[in-house]
Tab-separated table of C-alpha atoms in Angstrom:
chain	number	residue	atom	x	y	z
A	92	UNK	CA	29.141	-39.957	-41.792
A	93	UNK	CA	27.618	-43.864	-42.386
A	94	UNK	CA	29.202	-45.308	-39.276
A	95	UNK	CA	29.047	-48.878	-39.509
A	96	UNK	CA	27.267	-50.089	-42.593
A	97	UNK	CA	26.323	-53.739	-42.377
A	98	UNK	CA	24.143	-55.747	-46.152
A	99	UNK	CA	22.326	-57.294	-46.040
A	100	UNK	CA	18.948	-56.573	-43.389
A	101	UNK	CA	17.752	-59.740	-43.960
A	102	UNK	CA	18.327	-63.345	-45.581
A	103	UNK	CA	17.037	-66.498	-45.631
A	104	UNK	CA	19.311	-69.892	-46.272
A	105	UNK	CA	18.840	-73.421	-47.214
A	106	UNK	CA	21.364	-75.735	-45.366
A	107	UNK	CA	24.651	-76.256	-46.963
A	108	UNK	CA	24.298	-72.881	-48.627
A	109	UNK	CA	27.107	-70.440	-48.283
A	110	UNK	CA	27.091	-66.195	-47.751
A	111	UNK	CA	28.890	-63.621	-47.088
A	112	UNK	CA	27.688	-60.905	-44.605
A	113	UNK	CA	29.319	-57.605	-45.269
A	114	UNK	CA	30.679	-54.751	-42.739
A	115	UNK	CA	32.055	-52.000	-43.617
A	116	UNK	CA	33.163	-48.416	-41.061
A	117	UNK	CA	34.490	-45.032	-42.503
A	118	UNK	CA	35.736	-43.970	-38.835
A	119	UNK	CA	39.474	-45.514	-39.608
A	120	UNK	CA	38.568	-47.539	-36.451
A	121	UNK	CA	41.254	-50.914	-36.175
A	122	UNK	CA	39.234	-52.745	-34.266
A	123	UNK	CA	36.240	-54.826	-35.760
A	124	UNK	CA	34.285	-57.574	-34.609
A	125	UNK	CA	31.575	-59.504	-35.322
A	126	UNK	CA	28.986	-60.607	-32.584
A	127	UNK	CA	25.360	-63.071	-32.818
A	128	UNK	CA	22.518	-62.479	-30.866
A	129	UNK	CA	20.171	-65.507	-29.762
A	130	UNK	CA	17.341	-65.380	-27.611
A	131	UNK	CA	18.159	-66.108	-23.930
A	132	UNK	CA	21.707	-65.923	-24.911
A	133	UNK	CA	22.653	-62.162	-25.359
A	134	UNK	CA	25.753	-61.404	-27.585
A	135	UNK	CA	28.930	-63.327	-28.298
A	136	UNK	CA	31.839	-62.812	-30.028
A	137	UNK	CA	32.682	-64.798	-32.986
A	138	UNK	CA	35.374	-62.963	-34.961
A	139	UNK	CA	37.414	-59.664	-34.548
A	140	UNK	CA	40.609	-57.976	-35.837
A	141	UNK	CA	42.470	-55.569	-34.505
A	142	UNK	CA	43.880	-54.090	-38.329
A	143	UNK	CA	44.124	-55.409	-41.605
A	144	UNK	CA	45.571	-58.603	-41.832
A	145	UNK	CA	45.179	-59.578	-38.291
A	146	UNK	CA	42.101	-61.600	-37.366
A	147	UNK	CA	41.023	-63.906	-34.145
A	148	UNK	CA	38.515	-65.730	-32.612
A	149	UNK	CA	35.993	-65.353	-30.500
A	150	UNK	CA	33.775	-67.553	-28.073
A	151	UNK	CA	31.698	-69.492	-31.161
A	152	UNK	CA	34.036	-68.817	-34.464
A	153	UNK	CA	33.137	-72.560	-35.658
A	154	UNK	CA	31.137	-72.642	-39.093
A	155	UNK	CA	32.322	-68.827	-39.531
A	156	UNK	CA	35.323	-67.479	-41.719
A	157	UNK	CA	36.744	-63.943	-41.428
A	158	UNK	CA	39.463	-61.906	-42.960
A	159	UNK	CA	40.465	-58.156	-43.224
A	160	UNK	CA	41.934	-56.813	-46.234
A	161	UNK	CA	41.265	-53.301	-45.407
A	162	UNK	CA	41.119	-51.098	-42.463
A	163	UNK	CA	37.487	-50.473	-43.654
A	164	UNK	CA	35.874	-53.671	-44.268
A	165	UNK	CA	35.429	-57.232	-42.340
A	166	UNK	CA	33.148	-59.616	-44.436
A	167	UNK	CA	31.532	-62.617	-42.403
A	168	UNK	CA	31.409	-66.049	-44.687
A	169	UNK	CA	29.087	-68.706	-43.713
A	170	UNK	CA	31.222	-71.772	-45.283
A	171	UNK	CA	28.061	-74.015	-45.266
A	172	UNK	CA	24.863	-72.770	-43.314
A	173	UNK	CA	23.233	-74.640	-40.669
A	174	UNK	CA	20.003	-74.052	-38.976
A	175	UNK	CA	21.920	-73.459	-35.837
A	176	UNK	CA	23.472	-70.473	-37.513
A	177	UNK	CA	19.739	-68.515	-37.410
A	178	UNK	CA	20.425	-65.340	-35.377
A	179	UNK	CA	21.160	-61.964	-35.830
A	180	UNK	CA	24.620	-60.758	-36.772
A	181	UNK	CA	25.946	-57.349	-35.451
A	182	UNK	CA	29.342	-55.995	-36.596
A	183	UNK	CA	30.935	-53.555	-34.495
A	184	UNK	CA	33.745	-51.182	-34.195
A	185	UNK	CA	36.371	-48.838	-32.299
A	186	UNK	CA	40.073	-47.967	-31.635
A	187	UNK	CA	41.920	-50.657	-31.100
A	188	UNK	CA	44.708	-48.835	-29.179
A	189	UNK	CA	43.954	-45.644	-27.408
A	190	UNK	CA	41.854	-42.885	-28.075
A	191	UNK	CA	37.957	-43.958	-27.502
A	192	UNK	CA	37.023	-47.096	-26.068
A	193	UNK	CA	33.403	-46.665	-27.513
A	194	UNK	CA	31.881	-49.370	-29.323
A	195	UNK	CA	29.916	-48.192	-32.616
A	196	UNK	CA	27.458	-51.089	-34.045
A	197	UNK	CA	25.740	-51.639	-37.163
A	198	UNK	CA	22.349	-52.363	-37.735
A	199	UNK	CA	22.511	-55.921	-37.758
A	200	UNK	CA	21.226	-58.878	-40.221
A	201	UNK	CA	18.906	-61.227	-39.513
A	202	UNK	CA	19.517	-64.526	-41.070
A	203	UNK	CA	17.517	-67.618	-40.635
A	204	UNK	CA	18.670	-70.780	-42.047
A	205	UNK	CA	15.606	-73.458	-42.893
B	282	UNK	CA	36.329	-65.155	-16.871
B	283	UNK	CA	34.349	-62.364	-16.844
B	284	UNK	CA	30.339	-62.433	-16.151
B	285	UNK	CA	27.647	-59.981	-16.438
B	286	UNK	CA	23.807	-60.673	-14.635
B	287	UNK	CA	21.081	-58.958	-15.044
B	288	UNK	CA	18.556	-60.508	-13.019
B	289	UNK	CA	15.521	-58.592	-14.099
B	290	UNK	CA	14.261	-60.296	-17.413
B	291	UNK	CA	11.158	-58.147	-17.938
B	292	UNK	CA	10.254	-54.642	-16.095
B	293	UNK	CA	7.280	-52.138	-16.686
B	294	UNK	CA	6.962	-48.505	-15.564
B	295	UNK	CA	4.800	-45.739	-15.711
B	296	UNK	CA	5.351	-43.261	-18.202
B	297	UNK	CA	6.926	-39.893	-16.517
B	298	UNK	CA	8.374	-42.310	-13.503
B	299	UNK	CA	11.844	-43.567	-12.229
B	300	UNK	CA	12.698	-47.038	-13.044
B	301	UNK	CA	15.981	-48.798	-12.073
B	302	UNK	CA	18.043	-51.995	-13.950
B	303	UNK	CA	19.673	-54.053	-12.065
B	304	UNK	CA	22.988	-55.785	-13.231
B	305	UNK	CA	26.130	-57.140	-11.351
B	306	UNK	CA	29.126	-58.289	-12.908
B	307	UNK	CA	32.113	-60.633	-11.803
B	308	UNK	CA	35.832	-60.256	-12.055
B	309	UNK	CA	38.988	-60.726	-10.762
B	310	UNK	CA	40.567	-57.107	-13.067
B	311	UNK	CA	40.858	-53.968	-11.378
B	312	UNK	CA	40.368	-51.531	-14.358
B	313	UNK	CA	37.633	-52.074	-16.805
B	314	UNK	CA	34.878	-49.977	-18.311
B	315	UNK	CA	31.232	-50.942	-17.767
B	316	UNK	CA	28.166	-49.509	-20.595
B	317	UNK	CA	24.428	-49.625	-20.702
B	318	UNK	CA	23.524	-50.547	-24.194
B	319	UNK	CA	19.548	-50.102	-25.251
B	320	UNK	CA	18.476	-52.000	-28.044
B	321	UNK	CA	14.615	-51.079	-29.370
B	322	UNK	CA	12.457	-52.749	-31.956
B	323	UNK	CA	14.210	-50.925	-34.709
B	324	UNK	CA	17.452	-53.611	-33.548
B	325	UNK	CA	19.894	-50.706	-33.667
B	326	UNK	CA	22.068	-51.296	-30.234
B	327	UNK	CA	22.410	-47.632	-28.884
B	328	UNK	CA	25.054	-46.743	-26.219
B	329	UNK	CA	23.465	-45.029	-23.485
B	330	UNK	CA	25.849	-44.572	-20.831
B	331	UNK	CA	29.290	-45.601	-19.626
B	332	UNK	CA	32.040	-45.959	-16.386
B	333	UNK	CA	35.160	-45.943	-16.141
B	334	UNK	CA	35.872	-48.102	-13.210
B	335	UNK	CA	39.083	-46.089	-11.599
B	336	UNK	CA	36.154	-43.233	-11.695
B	337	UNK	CA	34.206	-43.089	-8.488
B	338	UNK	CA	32.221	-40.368	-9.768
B	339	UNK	CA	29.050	-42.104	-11.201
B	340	UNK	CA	28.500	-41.329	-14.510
B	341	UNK	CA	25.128	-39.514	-16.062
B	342	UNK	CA	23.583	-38.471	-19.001
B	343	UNK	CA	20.487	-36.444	-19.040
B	344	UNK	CA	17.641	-38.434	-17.707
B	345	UNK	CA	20.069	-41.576	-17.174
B	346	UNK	CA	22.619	-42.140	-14.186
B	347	UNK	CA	23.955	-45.104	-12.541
B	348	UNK	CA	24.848	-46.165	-9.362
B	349	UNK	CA	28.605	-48.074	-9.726
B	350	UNK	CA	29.146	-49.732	-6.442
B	351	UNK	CA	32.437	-51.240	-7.064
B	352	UNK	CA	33.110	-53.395	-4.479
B	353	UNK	CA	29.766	-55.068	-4.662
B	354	UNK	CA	30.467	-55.692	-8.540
B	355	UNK	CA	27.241	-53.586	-9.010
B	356	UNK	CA	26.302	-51.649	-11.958
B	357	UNK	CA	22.502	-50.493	-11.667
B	358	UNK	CA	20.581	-48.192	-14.145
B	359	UNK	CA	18.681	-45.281	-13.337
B	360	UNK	CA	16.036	-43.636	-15.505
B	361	UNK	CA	14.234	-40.987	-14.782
B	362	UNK	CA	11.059	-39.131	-16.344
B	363	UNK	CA	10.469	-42.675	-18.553
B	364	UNK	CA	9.389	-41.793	-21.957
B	365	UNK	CA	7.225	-43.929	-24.194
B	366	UNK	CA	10.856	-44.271	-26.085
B	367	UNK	CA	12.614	-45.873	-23.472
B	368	UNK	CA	10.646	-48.874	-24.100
B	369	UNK	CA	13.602	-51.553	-25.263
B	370	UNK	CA	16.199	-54.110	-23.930
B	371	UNK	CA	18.465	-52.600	-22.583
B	372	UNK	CA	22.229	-54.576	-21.958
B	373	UNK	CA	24.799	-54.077	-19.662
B	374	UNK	CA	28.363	-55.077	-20.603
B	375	UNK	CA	31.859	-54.925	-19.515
B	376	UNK	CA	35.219	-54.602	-20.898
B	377	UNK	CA	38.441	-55.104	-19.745
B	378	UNK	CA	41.291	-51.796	-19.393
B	379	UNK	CA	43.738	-51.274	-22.517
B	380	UNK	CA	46.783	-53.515	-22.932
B	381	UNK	CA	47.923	-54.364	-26.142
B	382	UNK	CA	46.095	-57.876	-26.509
B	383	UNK	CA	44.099	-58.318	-29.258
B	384	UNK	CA	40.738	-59.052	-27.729
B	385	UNK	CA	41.138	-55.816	-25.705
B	386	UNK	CA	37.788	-54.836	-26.706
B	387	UNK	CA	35.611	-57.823	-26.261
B	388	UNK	CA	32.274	-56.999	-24.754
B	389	UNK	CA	31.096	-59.511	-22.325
B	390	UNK	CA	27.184	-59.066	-22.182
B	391	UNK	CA	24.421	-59.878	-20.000
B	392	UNK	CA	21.343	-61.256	-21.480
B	393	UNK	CA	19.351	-58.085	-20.388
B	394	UNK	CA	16.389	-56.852	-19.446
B	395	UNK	CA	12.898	-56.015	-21.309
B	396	UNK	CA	11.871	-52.565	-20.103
B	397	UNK	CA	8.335	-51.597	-20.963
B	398	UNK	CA	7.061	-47.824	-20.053
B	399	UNK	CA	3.423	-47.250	-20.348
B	400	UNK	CA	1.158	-44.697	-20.693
């Protein structure tokens, strides 16, 4: 059982590049979501769907695309990077509608943007 | 809106001794869940424990326990007989109850604590 599978660990931008960071869970959960950590921050929500075809956003969805053709996957695109968009990326997910409210998260990405 | 503080940026403990995180929260809901996430080096955010907030019953798990006070808004973390593993951040975060909105699992998030356990 993978869980939540998140490629890549690690990348490193030049500004006005673009990427896609991918997500993927194999625990039929609806709900996704993708979250950045920054020092003295914590996490925030950027993106999330609640099923395939449905996405929203979060607090801080500027410079970030989403979309959910699957119930299993929930790709990240970085239109044009900026350094602001340094951080580490976590994608995480659960039901949507009943049964567990548990969170599951990947292992994150670290991306720095020079 | 919802808001999570932990107040404690940095803690140390001895290994083998009890430690407790502080974190309150704010909120006008009545039913929400509240988790302790732990987050070592290795990045990988871990769920340690959770509450249901129509529970009065605090919840623990092994060496972990907290104390849900919920008319203070209070959340705190317990560990006991700390282990050179325990050494991480560890986050507290809330959720709101169900409904069918779609953000019905957003995690609001404190900026946690460091916990160091030494030797």
């Amino acid at each position: 059982n993978a869980g939540v599978t998140q490629t890549p660990k690690f990348q490193v931008l030049k500004t006005g590049q673009s990427m896609t960071l991918q997500c993927a869970q194999d625990m039929n959960h609806e709900y996704m979501s993708w979250y950045r950590q920054d020092p003295g921050m914590g996490l925030r929500l950027i993106h999330y769907s609640v099923g395939a075809g449905i996405t929203d956003q979060g607090e801080v969805p500027n410079g970030y695309n989403v979309s959910r053709s699957t119930t299993e996957d929930f790709p990240l695109r970085l239109l044009s990077a900026a350094p602001s968009q340094t951080s580490v990326y976590f994608c995480a997910s659960s039901y949507a509608f009943g049964g567990s409210y548990e969170q599951y998260f990947g292992p994150g990405t670290r991306l720095t943007v020079t | 809106a919802q808001t999570v503080t932990q107040s404690q940026p940095e803690m140390s403990v001895q290994e083998a001794e009890t430690v407790t995180l502080s974190c309150t929260y704010d909120t006008s809901e009545s039913n929400y869940y509240l988790f302790w996430y732990k987050q070592p080096p290795s990045r990988q955010m871990i769920l340690v424990i959770r509450q249901e907030a129509y529970k009065q019953q605090n919840a623990t798990e092994n060496r972990f326990s907290v104390n849900f006070q919920k008319a203070a808004k209070s959340f705190s973390l317990k560990i006991s007989d700390s282990q050179l593993g325990d050494t991480a951040m560890y986050f507290c975060a809330f959720m709101k109850h169900g409904g069918n909105a779609g953000n019905n699992r957003k995690l609001i998030w404190g900026l946690g604590t460091s916990l160091a356990v030494n030797p």
